[in-house]
PDB file of C-alpha atoms in Angstrom:
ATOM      1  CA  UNK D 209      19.502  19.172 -27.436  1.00 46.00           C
ATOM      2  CA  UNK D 210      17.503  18.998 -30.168  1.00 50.00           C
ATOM      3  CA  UNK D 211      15.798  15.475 -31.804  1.00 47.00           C
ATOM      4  CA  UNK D 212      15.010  15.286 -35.147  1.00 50.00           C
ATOM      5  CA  UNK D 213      11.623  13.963 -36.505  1.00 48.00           C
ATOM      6  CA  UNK D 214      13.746  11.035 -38.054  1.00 49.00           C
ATOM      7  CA  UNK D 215      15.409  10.563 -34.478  1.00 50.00           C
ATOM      8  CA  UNK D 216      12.276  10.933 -32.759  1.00 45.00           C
ATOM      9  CA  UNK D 217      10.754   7.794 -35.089  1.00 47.00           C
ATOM     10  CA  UNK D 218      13.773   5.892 -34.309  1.00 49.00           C
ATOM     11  CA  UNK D 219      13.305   6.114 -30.404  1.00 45.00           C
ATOM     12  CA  UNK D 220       9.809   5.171 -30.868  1.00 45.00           C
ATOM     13  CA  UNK D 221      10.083   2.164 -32.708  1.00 44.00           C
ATOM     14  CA  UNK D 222      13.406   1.430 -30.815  1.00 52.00           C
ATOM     15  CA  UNK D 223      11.082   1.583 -27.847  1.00 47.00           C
ATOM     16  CA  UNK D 224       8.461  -0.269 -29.272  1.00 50.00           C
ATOM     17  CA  UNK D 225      10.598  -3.197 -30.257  1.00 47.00           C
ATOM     18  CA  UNK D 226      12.351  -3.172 -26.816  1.00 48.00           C
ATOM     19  CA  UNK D 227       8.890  -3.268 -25.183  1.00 48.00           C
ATOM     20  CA  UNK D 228       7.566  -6.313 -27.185  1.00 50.00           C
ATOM     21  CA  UNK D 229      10.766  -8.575 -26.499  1.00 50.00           C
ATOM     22  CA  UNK D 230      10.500  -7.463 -23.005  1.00 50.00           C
ATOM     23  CA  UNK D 231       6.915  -8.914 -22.970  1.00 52.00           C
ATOM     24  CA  UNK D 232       7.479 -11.886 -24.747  1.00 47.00           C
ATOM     25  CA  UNK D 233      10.233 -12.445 -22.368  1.00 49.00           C
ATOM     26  CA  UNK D 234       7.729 -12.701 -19.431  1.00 46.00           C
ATOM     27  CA  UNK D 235       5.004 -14.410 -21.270  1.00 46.00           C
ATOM     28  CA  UNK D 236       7.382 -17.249 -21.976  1.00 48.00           C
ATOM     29  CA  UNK D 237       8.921 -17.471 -18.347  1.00 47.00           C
ATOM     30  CA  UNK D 238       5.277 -17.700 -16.721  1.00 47.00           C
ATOM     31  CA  UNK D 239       4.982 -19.712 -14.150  1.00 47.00           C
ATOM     32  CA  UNK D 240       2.889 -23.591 -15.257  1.00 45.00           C
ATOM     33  CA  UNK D 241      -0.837 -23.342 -14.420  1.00 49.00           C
ATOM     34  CA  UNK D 242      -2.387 -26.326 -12.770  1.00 48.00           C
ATOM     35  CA  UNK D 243      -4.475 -28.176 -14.785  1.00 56.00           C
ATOM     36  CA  UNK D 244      -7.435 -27.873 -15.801  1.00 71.00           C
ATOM     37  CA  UNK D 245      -9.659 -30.472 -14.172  1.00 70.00           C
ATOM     38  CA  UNK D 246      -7.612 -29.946 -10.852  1.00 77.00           C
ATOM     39  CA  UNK D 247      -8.128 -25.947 -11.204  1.00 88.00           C
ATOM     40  CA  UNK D 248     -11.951 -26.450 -12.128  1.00 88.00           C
ATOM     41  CA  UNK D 249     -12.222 -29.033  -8.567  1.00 90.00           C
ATOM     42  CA  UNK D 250     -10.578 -25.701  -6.764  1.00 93.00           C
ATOM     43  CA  UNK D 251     -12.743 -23.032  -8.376  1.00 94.00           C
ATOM     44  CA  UNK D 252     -16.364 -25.525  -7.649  1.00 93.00           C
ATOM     45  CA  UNK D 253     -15.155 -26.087  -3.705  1.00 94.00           C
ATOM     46  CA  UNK D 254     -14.736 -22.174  -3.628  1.00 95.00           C
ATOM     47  CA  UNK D 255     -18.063 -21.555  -4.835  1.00 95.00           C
ATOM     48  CA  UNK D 256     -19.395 -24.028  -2.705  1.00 95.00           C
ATOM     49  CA  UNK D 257     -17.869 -22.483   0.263  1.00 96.00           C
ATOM     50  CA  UNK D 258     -18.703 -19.173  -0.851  1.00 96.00           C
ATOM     51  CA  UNK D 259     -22.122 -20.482  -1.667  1.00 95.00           C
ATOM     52  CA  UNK D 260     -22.648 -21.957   2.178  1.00 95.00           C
ATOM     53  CA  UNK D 261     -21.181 -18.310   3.520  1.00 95.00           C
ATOM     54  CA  UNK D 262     -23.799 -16.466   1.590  1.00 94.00           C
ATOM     55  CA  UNK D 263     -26.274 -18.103   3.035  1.00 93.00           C
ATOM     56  CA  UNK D 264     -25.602 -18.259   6.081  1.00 93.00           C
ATOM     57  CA  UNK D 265     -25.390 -14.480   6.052  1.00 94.00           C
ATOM     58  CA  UNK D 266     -29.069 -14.334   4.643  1.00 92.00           C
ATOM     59  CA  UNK D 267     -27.903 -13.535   1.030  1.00 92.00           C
ATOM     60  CA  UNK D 268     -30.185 -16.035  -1.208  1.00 91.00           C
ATOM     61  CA  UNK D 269     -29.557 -14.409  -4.871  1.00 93.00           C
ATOM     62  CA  UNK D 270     -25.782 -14.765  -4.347  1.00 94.00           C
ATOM     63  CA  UNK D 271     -25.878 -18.038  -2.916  1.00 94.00           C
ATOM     64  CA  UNK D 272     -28.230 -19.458  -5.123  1.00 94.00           C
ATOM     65  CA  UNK D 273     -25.716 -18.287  -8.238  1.00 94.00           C
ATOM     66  CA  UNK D 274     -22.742 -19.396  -6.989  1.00 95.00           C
ATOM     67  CA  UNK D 275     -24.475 -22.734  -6.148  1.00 95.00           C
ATOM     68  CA  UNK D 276     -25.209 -22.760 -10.075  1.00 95.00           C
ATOM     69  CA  UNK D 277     -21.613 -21.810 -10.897  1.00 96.00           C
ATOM     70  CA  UNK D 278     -19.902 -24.477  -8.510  1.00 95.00           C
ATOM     71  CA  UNK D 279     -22.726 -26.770  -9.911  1.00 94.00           C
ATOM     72  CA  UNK D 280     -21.722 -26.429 -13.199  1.00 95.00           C
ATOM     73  CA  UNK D 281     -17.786 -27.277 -12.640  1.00 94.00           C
ATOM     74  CA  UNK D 282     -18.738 -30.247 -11.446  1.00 91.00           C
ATOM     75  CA  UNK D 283     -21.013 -31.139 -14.347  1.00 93.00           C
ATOM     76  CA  UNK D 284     -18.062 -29.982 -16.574  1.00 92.00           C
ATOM     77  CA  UNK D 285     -15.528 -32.550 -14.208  1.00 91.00           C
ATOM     78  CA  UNK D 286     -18.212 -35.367 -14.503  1.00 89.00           C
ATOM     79  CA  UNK D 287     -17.569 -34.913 -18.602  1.00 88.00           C
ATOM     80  CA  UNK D 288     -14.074 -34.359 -18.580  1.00 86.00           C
ATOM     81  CA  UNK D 289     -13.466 -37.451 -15.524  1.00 83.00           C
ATOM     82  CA  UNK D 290     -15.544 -39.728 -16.575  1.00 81.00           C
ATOM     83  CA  UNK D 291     -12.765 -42.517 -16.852  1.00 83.00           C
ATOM     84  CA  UNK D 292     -11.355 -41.590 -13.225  1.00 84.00           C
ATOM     85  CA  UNK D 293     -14.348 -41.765 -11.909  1.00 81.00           C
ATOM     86  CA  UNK D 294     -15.074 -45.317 -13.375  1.00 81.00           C
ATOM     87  CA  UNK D 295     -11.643 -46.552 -11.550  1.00 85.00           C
ATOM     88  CA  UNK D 296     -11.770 -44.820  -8.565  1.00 84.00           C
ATOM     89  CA  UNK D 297     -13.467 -46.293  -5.290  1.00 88.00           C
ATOM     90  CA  UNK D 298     -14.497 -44.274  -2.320  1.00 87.00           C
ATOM     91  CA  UNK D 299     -13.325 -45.231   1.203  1.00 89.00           C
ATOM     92  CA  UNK D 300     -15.900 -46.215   3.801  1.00 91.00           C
ATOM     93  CA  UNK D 301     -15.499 -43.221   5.358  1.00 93.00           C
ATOM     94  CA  UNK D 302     -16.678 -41.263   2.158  1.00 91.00           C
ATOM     95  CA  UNK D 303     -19.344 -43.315   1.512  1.00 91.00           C
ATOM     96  CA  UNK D 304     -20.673 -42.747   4.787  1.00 95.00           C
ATOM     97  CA  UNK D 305     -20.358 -39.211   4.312  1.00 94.00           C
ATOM     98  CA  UNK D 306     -22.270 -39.305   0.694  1.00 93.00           C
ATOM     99  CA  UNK D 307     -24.905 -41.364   2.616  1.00 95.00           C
ATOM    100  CA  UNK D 308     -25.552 -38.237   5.321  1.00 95.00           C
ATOM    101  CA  UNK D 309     -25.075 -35.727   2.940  1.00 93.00           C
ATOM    102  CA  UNK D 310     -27.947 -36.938   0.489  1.00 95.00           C
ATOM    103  CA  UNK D 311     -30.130 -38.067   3.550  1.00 96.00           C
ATOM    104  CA  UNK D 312     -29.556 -34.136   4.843  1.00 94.00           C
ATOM    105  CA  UNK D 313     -30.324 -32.676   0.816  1.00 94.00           C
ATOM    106  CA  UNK D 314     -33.600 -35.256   1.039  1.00 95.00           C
ATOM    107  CA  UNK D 315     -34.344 -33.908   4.258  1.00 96.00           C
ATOM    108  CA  UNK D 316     -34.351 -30.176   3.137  1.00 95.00           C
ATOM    109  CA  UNK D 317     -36.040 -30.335  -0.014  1.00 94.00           C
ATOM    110  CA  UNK D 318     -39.170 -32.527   1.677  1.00 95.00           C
ATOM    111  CA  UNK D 319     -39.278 -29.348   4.114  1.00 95.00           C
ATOM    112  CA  UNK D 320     -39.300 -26.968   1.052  1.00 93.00           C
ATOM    113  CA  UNK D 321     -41.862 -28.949  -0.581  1.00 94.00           C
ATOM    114  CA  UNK D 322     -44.150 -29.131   2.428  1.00 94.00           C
ATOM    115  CA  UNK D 323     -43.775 -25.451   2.888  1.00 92.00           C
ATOM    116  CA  UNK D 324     -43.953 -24.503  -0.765  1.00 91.00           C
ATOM    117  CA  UNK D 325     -47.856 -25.753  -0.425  1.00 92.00           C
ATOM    118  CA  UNK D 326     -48.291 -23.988   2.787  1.00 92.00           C
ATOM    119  CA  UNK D 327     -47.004 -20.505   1.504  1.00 90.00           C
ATOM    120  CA  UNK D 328     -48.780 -20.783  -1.931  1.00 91.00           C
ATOM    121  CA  UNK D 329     -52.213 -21.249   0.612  1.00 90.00           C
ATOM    122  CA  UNK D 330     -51.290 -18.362   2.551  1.00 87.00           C
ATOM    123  CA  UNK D 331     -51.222 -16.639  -0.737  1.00 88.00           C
ATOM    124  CA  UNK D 332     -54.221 -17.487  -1.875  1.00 88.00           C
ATOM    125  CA  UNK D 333     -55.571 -16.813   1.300  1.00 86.00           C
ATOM    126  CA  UNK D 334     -54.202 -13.183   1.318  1.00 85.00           C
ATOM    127  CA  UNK D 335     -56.146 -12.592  -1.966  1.00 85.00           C
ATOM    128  CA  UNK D 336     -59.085 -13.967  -0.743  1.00 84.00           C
ATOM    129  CA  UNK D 337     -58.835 -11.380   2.677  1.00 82.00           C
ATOM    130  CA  UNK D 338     -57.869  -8.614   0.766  1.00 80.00           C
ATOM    131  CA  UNK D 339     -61.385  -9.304  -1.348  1.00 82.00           C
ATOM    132  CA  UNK D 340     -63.133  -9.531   1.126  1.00 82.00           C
ATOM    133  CA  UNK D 341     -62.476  -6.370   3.348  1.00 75.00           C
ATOM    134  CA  UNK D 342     -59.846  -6.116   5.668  1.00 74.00           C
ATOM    135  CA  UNK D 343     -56.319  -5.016   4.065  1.00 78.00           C
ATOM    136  CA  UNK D 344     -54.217  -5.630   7.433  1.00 82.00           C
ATOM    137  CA  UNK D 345     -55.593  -9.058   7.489  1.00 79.00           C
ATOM    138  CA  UNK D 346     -54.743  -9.770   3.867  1.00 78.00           C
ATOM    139  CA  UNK D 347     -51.581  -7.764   4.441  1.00 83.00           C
ATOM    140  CA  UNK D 348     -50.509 -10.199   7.144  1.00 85.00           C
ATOM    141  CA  UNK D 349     -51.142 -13.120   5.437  1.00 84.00           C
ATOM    142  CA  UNK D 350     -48.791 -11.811   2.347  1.00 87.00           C
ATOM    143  CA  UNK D 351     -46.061 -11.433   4.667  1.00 90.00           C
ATOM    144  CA  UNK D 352     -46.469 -14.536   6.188  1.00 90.00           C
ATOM    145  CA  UNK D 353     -46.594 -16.278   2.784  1.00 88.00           C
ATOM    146  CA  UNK D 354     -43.426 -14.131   1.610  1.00 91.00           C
ATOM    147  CA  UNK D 355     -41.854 -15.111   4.311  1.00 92.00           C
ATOM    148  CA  UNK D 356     -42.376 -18.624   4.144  1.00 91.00           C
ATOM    149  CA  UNK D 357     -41.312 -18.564   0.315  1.00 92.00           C
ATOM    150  CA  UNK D 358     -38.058 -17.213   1.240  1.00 92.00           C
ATOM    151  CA  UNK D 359     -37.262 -20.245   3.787  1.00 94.00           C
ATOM    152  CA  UNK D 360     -38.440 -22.616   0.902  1.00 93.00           C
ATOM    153  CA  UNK D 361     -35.677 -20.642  -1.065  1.00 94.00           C
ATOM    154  CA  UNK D 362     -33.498 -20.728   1.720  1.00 94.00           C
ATOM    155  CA  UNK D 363     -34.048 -25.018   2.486  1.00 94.00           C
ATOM    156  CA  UNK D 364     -33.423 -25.573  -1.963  1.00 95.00           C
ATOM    157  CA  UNK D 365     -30.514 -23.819  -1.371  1.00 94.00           C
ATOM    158  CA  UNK D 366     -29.371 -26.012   1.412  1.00 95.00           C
ATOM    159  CA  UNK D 367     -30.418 -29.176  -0.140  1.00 95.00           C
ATOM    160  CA  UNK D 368     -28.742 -28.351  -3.646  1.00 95.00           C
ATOM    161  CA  UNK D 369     -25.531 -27.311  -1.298  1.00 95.00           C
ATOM    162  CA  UNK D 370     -25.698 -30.898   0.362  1.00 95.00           C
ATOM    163  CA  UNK D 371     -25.776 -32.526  -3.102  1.00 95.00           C
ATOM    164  CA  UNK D 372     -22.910 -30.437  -4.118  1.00 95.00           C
ATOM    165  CA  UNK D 373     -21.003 -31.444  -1.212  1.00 95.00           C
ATOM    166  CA  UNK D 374     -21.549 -35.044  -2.524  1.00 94.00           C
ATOM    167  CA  UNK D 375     -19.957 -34.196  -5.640  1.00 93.00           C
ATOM    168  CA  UNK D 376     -17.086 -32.110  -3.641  1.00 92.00           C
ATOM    169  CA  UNK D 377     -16.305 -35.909  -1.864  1.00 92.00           C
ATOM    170  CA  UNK D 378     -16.444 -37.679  -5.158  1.00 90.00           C
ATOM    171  CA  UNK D 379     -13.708 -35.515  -7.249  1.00 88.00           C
ATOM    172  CA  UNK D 380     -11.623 -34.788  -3.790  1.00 88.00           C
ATOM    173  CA  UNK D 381      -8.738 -37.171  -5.846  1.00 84.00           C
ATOM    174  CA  UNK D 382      -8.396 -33.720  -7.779  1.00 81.00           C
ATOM    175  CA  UNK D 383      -7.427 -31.665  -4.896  1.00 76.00           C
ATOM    176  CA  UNK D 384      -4.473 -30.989  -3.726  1.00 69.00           C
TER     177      UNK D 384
END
C-alpha cells in the first residue's frame, strides 16, 4: 500500500482535528470543582495537619512552611469571608475550644521567649569560652545553645499551629 504525500497530510490533519474535538469533548464534560473558599478551607486544614505531622517527626523547615502556606489560606478566607464571618456565631463548645487553643499558643510562645534569652546567653557564653582557652568547653556550650534554639523553633511552631487551629474552628462552616 502505498500513501501519497497529499494522503499522508490528510491523515494528519484528519487526526489532528479528531484529536482536538476529542479533547474539547472531555474538557467540557469535567466534573464541577468545589468552590473556591470551600477548596481553600480543605487545602489550609491539610497543611495544618501536615504541618502538626512534620513536627512531630522532628522536621522544623517543612513544618514551619507548610504552617506559612496553611497560614496564608486562611488570611486569603478572612478576605474573601469577611461577610460570613460577620453573621456567623460560634457554639459554646467552639468558643471553649478557641479559648484553650490560644491559652496553649500563649503558653508556647512565653516558653520560646524565655528560652530564646537563655540560648542567645549560652551563645555568648560559648564565645566567651572559646576566647578564653578551652575549645570543648566553648564547644559544649554551642551545642547546648543550638540545641536550645531548635526547641525555641520547635515551641513557635507549636504556638503558630495552635493559632491556626483557631482559625481551622472559625471557617469549619466551609467544610464539608
Amino acid at each position: 500500500m502505498h500513501v501519497s504525500r497529499r494522503n499522508y497530510g490528510v491523515c494528519l490533519l484528519s487526526l489532528f482535528l479528531a484529536l482536538a474535538l476529542v479533547g474539547a469533548g472531555w474538557a467540557q464534560t469535567a466534573t464541577p470543582t468545589t468552590p473556591a473558599p470551600a477548596n481553600s478551607y480543605r487545602q489550609a486544614v491539610e497543611h495544618l495537619e501536615q504541618a502538626d505531622q512534620e513536627l512531630t517527626a522532628g522536621n522544623l523547615s517543612s513544618a514551619l512552611s507548610l504552617v506559612k502556606q496553611s497560614n496564608a489560606l486562611f488570611t486569603s478566607l478572612q478576605k474573601e469571608s469577611a461577610a460570613k464571618l460577620a453573621e456567623r456565631e460560634l457554639s459554646s463548645q467552639e468558643s471553649q475550644q478557641l479559648a484553650i487553643n490560644q491559652k496553649l499558643a500563649t503558653e508556647a510562645q512565653g516558653k520560646a521567649d524565655e528560652l530564646l534569652k537563655t540560648a542567645a546567653a549560652k551563645k555568648k557564653e560559648a564565645a566567651e569560652l572559646r576566647a578564653k582557652g578551652p575549645a570543648e568547653a566553648g564547644d559544649a556550650a554551642e551545642r547546648e545553645s543550638r540545641d536550645q534554639y531548635l526547641q525555641v523553633q520547635n515551641l513557635s511552631i507549636k504556638s503558630a499551629i495552635y493559632a491556626l487551629r483557631n482559625q481551622q474552628i472559625i471557617f469549619r462552616f466551609l467544610g464539608p
